[in-house]
Coordinates of C-alpha atoms in Angstrom, one line a residue:
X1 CA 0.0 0.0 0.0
X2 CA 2.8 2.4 0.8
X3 CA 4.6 1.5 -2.7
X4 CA 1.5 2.6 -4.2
X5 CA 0.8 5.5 -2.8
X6 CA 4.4 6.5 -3.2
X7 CA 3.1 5.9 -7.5
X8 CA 0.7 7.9 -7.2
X9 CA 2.6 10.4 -5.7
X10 CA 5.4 10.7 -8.1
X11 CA 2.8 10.7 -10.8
X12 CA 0.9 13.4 -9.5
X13 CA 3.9 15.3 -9.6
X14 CA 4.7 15.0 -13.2
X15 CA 1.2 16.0 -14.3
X16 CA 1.4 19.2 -11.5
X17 CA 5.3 20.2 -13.2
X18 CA 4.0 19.4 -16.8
X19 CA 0.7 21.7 -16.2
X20 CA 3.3 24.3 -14.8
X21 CA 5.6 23.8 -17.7
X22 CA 3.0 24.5 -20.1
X23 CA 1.7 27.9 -18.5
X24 CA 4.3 29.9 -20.4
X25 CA 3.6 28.6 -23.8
X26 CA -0.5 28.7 -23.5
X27 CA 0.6 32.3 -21.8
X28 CA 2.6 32.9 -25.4
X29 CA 0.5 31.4 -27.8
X30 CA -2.9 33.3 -26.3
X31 CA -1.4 36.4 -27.0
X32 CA -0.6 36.1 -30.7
X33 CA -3.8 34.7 -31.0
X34 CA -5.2 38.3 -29.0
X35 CA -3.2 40.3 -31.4
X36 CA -4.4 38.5 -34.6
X37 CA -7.8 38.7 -33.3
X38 CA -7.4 42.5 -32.1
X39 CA -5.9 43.5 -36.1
X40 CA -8.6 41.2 -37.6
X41 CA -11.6 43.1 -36.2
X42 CA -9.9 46.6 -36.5
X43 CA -8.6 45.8 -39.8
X44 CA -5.4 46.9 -38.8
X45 CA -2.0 45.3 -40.2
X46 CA 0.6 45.3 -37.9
X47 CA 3.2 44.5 -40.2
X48 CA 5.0 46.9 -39.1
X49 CA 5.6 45.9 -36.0
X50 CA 8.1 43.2 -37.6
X51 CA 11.6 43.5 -38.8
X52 CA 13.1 45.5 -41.7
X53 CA 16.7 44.3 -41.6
X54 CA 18.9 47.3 -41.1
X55 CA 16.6 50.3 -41.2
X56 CA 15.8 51.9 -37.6
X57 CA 11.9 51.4 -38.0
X58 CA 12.5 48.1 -37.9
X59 CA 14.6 47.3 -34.8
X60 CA 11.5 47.2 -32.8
X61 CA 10.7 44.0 -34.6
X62 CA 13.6 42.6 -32.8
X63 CA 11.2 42.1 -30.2
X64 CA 7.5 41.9 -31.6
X65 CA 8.0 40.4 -34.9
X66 CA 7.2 36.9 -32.9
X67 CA 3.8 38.2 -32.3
X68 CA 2.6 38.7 -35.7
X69 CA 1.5 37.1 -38.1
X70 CA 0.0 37.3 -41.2
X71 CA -2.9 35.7 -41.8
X72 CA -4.8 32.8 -40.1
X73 CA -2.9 30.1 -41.6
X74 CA 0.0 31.2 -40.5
X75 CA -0.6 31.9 -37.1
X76 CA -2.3 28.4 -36.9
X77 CA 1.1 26.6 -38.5
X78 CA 3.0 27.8 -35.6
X79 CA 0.5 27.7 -32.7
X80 CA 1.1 23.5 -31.9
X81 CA 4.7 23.3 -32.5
X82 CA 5.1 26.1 -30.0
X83 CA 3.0 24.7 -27.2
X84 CA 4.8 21.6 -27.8
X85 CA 8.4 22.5 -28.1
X86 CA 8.0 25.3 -25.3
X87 CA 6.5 23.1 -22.9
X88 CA 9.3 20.5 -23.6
X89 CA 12.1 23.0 -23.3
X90 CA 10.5 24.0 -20.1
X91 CA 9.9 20.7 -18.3
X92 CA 13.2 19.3 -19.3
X93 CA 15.4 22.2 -18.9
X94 CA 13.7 23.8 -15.6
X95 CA 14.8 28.2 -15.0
X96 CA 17.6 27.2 -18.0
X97 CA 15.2 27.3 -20.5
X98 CA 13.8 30.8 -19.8
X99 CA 17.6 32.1 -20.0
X100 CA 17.7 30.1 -23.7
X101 CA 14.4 31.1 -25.1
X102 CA 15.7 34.6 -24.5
X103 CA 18.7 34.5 -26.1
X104 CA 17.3 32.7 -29.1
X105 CA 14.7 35.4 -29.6
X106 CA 17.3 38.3 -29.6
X107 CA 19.9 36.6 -31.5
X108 CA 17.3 35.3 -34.4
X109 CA 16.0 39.1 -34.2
X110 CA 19.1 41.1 -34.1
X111 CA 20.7 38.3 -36.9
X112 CA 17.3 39.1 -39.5
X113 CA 18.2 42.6 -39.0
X114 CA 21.2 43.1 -39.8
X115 CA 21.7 39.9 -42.9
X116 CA 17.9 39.2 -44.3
X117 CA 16.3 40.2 -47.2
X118 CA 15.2 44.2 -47.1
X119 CA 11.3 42.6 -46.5
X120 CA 9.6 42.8 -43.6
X121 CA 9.5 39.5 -41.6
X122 CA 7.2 38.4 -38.6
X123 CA 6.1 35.9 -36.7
X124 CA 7.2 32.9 -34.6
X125 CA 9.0 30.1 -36.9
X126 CA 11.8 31.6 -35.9
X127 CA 11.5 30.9 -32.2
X128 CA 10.5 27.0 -33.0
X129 CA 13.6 26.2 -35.3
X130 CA 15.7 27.6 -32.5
X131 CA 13.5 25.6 -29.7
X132 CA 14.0 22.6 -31.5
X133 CA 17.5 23.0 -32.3
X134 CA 18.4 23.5 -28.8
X135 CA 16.8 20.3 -28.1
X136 CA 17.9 18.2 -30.6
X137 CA 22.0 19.6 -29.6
X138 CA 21.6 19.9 -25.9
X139 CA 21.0 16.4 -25.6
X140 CA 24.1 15.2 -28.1
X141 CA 26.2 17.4 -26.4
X142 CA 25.3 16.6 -22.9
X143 CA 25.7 12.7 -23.6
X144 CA 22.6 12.1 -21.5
X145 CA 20.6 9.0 -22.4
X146 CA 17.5 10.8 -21.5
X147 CA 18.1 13.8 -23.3
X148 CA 19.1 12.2 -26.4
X149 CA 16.1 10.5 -26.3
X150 CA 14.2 14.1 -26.1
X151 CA 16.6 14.8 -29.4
X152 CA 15.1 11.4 -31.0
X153 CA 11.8 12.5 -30.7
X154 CA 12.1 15.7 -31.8
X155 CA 13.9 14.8 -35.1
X156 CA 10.4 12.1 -35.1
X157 CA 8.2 14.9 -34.9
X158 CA 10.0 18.2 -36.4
X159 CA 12.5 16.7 -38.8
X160 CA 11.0 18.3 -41.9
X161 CA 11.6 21.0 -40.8
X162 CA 15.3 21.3 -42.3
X163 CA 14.2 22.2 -45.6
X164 CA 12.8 25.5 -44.0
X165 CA 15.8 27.0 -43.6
X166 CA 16.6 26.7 -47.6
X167 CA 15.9 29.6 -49.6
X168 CA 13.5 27.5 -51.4
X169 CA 9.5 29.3 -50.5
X170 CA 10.8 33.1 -50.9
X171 CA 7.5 33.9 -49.2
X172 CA 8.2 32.9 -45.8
X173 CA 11.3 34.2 -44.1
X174 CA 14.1 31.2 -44.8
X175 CA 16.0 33.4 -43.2
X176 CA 14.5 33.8 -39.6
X177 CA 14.6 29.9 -39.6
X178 CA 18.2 30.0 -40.7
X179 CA 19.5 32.5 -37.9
X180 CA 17.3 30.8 -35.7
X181 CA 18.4 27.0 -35.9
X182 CA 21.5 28.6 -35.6
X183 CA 20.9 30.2 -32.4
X184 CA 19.4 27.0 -31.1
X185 CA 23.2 25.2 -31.7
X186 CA 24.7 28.0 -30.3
X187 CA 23.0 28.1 -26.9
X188 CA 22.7 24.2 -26.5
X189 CA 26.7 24.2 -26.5
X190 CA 26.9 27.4 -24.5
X191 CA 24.8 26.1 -21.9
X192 CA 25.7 22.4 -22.4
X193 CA 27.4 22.6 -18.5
X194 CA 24.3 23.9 -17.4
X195 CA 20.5 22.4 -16.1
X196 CA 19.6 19.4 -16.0
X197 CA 22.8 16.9 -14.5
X198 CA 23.3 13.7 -16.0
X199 CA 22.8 10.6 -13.6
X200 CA 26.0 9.0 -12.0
X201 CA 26.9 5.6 -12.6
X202 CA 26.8 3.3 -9.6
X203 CA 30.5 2.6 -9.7
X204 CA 31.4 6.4 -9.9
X205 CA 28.7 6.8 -6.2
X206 CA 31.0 3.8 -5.0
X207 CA 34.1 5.5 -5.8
X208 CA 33.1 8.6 -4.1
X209 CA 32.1 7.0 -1.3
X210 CA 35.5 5.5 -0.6
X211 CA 37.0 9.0 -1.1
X212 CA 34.9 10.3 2.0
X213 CA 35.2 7.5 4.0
X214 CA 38.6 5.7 3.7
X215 CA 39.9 2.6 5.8
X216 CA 42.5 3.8 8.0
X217 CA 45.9 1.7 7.0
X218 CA 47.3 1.5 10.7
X219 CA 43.9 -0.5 11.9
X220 CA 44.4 -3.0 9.2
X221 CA 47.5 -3.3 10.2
X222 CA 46.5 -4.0 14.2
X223 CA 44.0 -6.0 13.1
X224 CA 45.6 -8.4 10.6
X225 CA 48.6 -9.8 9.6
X226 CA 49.0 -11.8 6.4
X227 CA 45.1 -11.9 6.7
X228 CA 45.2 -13.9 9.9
X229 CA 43.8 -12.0 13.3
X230 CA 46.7 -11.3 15.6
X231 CA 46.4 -12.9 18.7
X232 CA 47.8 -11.5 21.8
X233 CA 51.3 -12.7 23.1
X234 CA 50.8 -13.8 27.1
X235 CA 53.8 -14.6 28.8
X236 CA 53.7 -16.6 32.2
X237 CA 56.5 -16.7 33.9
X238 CA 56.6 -19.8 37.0
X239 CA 59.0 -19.7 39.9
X240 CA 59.6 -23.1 42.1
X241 CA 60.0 -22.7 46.0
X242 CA 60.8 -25.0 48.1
X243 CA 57.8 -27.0 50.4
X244 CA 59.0 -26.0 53.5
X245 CA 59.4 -29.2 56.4
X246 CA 56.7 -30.2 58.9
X247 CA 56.8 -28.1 62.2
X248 CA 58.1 -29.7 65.3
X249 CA 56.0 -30.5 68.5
X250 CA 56.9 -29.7 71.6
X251 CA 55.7 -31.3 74.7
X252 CA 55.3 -30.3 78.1
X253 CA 57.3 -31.9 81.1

């Protein structure tokens, strides 16, 4: 009965993390939908809240092009992929993966900006080829079973995906899924010392364990000899006396 409450336990936990690791993404992913809602009913474009590479209107983009997109199709290509992938960065990764997803986003923004194509680009493709490149490298580099089993899946589910970052379609931005795959390499080796710590092999607990408590040399040494117990020398040492004579009686007169 206890085992199985400890199983119930343990899997109450996972669902309680994975519903806490998917608050940011749902967080994320109603917003875009907010903004594309907002701009559909006020028949507002917002295009020019994305990026056009080196001009200065376009540096906000840096930061908002992730949150627009252009029409409903594309806002609904990129809405699963980022609940999924964020989540998964999130649960696996822990507080590291709010320090990636950061970086990614500034690096893929800043790297549009100053190399793409003089066209405005928005929206978040650029975010999930960096999410899922992190995950596919973190785990090579980090040598983790587990981790590289996270990488498996991901190639399973996202592995198509490679051909977006060929200038192939010129009407999506190749180039946001370029710079951002690339930024999803660069921070899983940059943070590949970081997070989640790989299990330790029994023998290497064992080893430590004999570091912190050695055998002192000097009690062997008390103790045994040749692997025999020492057995304490007596020594008894006998002296002879003489038995001294019968006494004499003496009688009275």
């Amino acid at each position: 009965m206890f085992i199985k409450s400890g199983e119930i336990f343990m899997e109450n936990k996972g669902k309680s993390e994975l519903i806490r690791s998917a608050a940011f993404p749902l967080l994320f992913t109603a917003l875009i939908w907010l903004i594309e809602f907002g701009a559909h009913l006020s028949g507002v474009r917002l295009i020019n809240l994305g990026i056009l590479p080196r001009t200065t209107e376009g540096l906000v983009g840096i930061i908002t092009a992730p949150f627009i997109h252009g029409d409903l199709d594309h806002i609904l290509s990129n809405t699963a992929p980022l609940l999924i992938v964020g989540t998964g960065m999130i649960y696996f990764y822990k507080e590291l993966a709010y320090r990636v997803m950061a970086a990614i986003w500034l690096m893929t923004g800043f790297w549009v900006w100053m190399f793409a194509r003089p066209e405005w680009h928005i929206g978040a493709s650029g975010l999930i080829y960096g999410f899922v490149c992190f995950l596919f490298f973190s785990g090579i580099f980090r040598r983790d079973t587990r981790l590289t089993a996270i990488s498996l899946l991901v190639t399973f589910l996202y592995g198509s995906l490679v051909w977006g970052i060929f200038p192939i379609n010129q009407i999506v931005s190749w180039e946001s899924h370029l710079f951002g795959s690339v930024a999803g390499l660069f921070t899983a080796y940059y943070y590949r010392s970081d997070g989640p710590v790989k299990p330790k092999a029994q023998w290497e607990i064992d080893e430590e364990n004999e570091l912190l408590n050695p055998t002192s040399a000097n009690e062997t040494e008390v103790e045994f000899v040749n692997e025999e117990p020492v057995v304490p020398e007596i020594k008894i040492n006998y002296t002879l006396v003489e038995k001294p004579s019968e006494p004499t009686e003496n009688k009275g007169g």
